[in-house]
Tab-separated table of C-alpha atoms in Angstrom:
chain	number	residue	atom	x	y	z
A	1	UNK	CA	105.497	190.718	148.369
A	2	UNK	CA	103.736	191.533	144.516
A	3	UNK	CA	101.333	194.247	144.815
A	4	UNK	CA	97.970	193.479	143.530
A	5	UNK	CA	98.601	196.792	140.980
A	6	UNK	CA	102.003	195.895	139.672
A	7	UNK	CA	103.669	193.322	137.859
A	8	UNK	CA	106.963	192.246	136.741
A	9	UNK	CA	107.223	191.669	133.236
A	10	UNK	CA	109.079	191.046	130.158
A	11	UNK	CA	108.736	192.238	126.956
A	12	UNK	CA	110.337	191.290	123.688
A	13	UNK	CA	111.571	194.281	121.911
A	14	UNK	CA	113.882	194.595	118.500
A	15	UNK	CA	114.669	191.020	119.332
A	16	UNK	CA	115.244	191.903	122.396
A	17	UNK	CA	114.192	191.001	126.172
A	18	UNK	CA	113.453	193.625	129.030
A	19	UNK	CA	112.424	192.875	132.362
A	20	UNK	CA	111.261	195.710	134.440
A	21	UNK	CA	108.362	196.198	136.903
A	22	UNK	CA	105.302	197.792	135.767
A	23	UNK	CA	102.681	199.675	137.420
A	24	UNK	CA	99.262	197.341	135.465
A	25	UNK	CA	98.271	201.030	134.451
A	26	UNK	CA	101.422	201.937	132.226
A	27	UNK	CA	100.577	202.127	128.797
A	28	UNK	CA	103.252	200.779	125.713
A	29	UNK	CA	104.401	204.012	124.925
A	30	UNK	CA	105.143	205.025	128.790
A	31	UNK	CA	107.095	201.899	129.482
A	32	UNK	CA	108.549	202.367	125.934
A	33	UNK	CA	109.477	206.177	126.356
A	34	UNK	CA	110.187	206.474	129.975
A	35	UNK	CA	111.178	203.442	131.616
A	36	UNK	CA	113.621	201.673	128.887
A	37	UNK	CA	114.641	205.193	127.119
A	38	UNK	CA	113.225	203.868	123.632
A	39	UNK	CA	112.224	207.492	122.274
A	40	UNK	CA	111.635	206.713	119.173
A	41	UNK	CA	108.159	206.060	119.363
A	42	UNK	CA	106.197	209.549	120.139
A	43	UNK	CA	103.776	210.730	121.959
A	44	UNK	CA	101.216	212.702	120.165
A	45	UNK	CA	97.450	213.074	121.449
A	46	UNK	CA	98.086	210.849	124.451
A	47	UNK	CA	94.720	209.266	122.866
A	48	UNK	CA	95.051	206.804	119.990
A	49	UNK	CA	94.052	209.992	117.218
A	50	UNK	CA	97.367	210.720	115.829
A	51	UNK	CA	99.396	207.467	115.387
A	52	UNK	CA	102.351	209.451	116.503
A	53	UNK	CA	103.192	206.463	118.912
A	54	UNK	CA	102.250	203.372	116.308
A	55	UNK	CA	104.441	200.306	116.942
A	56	UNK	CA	104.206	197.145	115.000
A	57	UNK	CA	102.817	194.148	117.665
A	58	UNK	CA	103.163	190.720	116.751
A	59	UNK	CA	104.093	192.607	112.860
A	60	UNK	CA	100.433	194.703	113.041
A	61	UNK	CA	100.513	197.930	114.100
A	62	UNK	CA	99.566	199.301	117.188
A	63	UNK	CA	99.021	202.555	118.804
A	64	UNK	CA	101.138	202.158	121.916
A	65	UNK	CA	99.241	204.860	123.833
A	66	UNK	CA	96.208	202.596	124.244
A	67	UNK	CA	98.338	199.172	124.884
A	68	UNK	CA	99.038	198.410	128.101
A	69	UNK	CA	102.022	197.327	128.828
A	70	UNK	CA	101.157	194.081	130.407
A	71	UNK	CA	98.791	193.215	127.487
A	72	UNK	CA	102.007	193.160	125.083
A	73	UNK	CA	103.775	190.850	127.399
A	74	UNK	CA	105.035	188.047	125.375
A	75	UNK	CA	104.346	189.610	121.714
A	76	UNK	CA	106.704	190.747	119.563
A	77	UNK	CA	107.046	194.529	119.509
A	78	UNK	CA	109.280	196.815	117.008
A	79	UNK	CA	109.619	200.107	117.503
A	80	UNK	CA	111.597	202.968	114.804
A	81	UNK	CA	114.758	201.784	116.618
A	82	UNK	CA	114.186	197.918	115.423
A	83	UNK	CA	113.315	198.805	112.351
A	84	UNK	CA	116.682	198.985	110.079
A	85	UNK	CA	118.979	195.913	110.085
A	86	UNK	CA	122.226	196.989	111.108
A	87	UNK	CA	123.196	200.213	109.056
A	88	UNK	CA	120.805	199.184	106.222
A	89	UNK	CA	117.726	201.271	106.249
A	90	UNK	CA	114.320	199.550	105.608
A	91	UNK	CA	113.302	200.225	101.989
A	92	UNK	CA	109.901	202.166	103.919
A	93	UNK	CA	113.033	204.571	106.116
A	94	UNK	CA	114.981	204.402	102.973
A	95	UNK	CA	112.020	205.673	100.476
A	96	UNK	CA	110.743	208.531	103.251
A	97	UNK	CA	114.696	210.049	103.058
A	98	UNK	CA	114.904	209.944	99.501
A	99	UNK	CA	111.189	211.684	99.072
A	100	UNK	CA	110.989	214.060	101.504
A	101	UNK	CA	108.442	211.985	103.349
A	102	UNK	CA	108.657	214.291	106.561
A	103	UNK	CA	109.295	217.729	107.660
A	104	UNK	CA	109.653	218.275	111.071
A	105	UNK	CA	109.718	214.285	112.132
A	106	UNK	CA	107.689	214.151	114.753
A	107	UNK	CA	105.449	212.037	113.328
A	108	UNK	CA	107.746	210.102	110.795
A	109	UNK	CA	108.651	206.919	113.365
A	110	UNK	CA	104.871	206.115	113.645
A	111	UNK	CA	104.341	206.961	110.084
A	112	UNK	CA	107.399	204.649	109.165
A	113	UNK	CA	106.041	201.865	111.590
A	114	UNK	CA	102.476	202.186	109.967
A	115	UNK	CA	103.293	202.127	106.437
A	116	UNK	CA	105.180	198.932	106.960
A	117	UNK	CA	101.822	197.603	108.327
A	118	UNK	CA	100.070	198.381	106.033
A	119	UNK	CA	101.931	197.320	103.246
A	120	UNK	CA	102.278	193.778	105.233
A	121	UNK	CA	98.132	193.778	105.229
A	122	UNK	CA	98.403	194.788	101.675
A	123	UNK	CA	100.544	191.870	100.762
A	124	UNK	CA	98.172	189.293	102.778
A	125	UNK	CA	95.236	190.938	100.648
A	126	UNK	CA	93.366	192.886	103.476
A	127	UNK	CA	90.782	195.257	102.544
A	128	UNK	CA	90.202	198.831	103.353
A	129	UNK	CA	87.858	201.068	103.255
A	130	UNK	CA	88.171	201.946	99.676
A	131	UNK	CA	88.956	198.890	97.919
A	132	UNK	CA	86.707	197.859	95.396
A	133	UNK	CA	86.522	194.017	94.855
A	134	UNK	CA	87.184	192.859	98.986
A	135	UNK	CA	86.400	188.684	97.917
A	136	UNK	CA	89.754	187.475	99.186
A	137	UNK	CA	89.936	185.364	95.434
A	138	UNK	CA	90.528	188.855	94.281
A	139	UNK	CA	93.698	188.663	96.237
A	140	UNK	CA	95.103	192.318	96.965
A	141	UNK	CA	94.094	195.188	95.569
A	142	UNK	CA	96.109	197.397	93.434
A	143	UNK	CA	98.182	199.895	95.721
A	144	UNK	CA	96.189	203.118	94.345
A	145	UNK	CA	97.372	206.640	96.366
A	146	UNK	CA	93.801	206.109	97.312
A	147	UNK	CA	94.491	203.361	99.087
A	148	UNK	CA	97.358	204.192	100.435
A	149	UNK	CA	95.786	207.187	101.837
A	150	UNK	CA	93.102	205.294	103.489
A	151	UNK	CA	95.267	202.581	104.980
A	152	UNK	CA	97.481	205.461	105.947
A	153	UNK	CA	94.596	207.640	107.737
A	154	UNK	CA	95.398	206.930	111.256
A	155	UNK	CA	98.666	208.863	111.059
A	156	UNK	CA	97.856	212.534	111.192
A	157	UNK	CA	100.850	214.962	109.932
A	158	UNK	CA	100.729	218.392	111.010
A	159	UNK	CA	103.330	219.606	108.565
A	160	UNK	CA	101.246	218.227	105.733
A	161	UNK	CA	103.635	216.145	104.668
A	162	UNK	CA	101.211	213.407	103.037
A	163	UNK	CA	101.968	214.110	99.056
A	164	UNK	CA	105.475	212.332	100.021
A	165	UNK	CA	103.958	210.250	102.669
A	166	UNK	CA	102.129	208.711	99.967
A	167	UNK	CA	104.703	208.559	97.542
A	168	UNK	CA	107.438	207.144	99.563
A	169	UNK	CA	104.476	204.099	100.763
A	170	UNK	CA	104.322	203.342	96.775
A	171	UNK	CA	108.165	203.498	96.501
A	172	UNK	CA	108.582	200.890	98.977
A	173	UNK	CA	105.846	198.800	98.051
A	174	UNK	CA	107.131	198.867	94.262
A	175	UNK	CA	110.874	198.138	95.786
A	176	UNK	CA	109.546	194.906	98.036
A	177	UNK	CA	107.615	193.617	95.109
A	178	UNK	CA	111.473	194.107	92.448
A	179	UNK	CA	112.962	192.135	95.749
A	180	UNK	CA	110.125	189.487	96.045
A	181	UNK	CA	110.443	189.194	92.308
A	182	UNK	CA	114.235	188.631	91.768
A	183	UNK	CA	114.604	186.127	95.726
A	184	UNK	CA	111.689	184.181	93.764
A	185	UNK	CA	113.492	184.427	90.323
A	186	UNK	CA	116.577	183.008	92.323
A	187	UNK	CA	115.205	180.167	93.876
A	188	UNK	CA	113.726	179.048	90.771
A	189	UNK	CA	117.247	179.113	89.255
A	190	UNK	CA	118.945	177.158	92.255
């Protein structure tokens, strides 16, 4: 007999399915961290301040310490560990290695998992905080370290690793748009 406080579910993770039973209290990041061994994602402030546990949901990111578990039934999730295809980095991993864009690494999976969110609202023209012209005819704005910074805000680094942070966000960004350019340069030719 179900129990009126738990639930079986299944949830979609690095293109992959797990069932397991879940207490309707468990956050993301418990079920994530404790019951499927996924440790990738941290946890930080236990309280959705440090982004140390940011997943990307359905592609947006997420802080998986305030998701329940059954809430993300049915979404898509991707942790750190779905991040890379295969033994190819993703050009946001790739760009953090080459720049320094951690020191200890606590906080680099949720930094690595937000930056690709935010350069995936960047590229659908999303606003911030600080950007200047927001009509969406303006389309997006230009990836300043300003912006990045903002759009980057929710991920706290005690190390202070931010200069590279930043820097390895623009990297990437600059790398997607040489691959967007030459795939659309391609098709024309074909």
């Amino acid at each position: 007999m179900a129990s009126p406080t738990s639930s079986v579910i299944t949830l979609h993770i690095n293109g992959e399915k797990f069932t397991l039973p879940v207490d309707h209290r468990t956050t993301l990041l418990d079920a994530l961290r404790e019951r499927l061994t996924l440790t990738g994602t941290k946890k930080g402030c236990d309280q959705g301040q440090c982004g140390a546990c940011t997943v990307l949901l359905d592609g947006r990111r997420a802080v998986a310490c305030l998701q329940l578990a059954v809430a993300a039934e049915g979404r898509e999730i991707t942790t750190i560990e779905g991040v890379a295809e295969g033994d190819l980095l993703h050009p946001v991993q790739q760009a953090f290695l080459e720049l320094d864009g951690y020191q200890c690494g606590y906080c680099t999976p949720g930094q690595i998992c937000s930056a690709i969110g935010v350069l995936r609202e960047h590229a659908e023209g999303l606003p911030s905080a600080v950007t200047d012209d927001i009509r969406p005819e303006a389309g997006p704005p230009p990836l300043t370290p300003a912006e990045i910074r903002e759009r980057m805000s929710g991920n706290l680094c005690r190390c202070g690793a931010y200069v590279a942070i930043v820097e390895a966000v623009a990297r990437a960004a600059a790398d997607g748009d040489r691959t967007a350019a030459v795939t659309e340069s391609e098709e024309a030719v074909a």
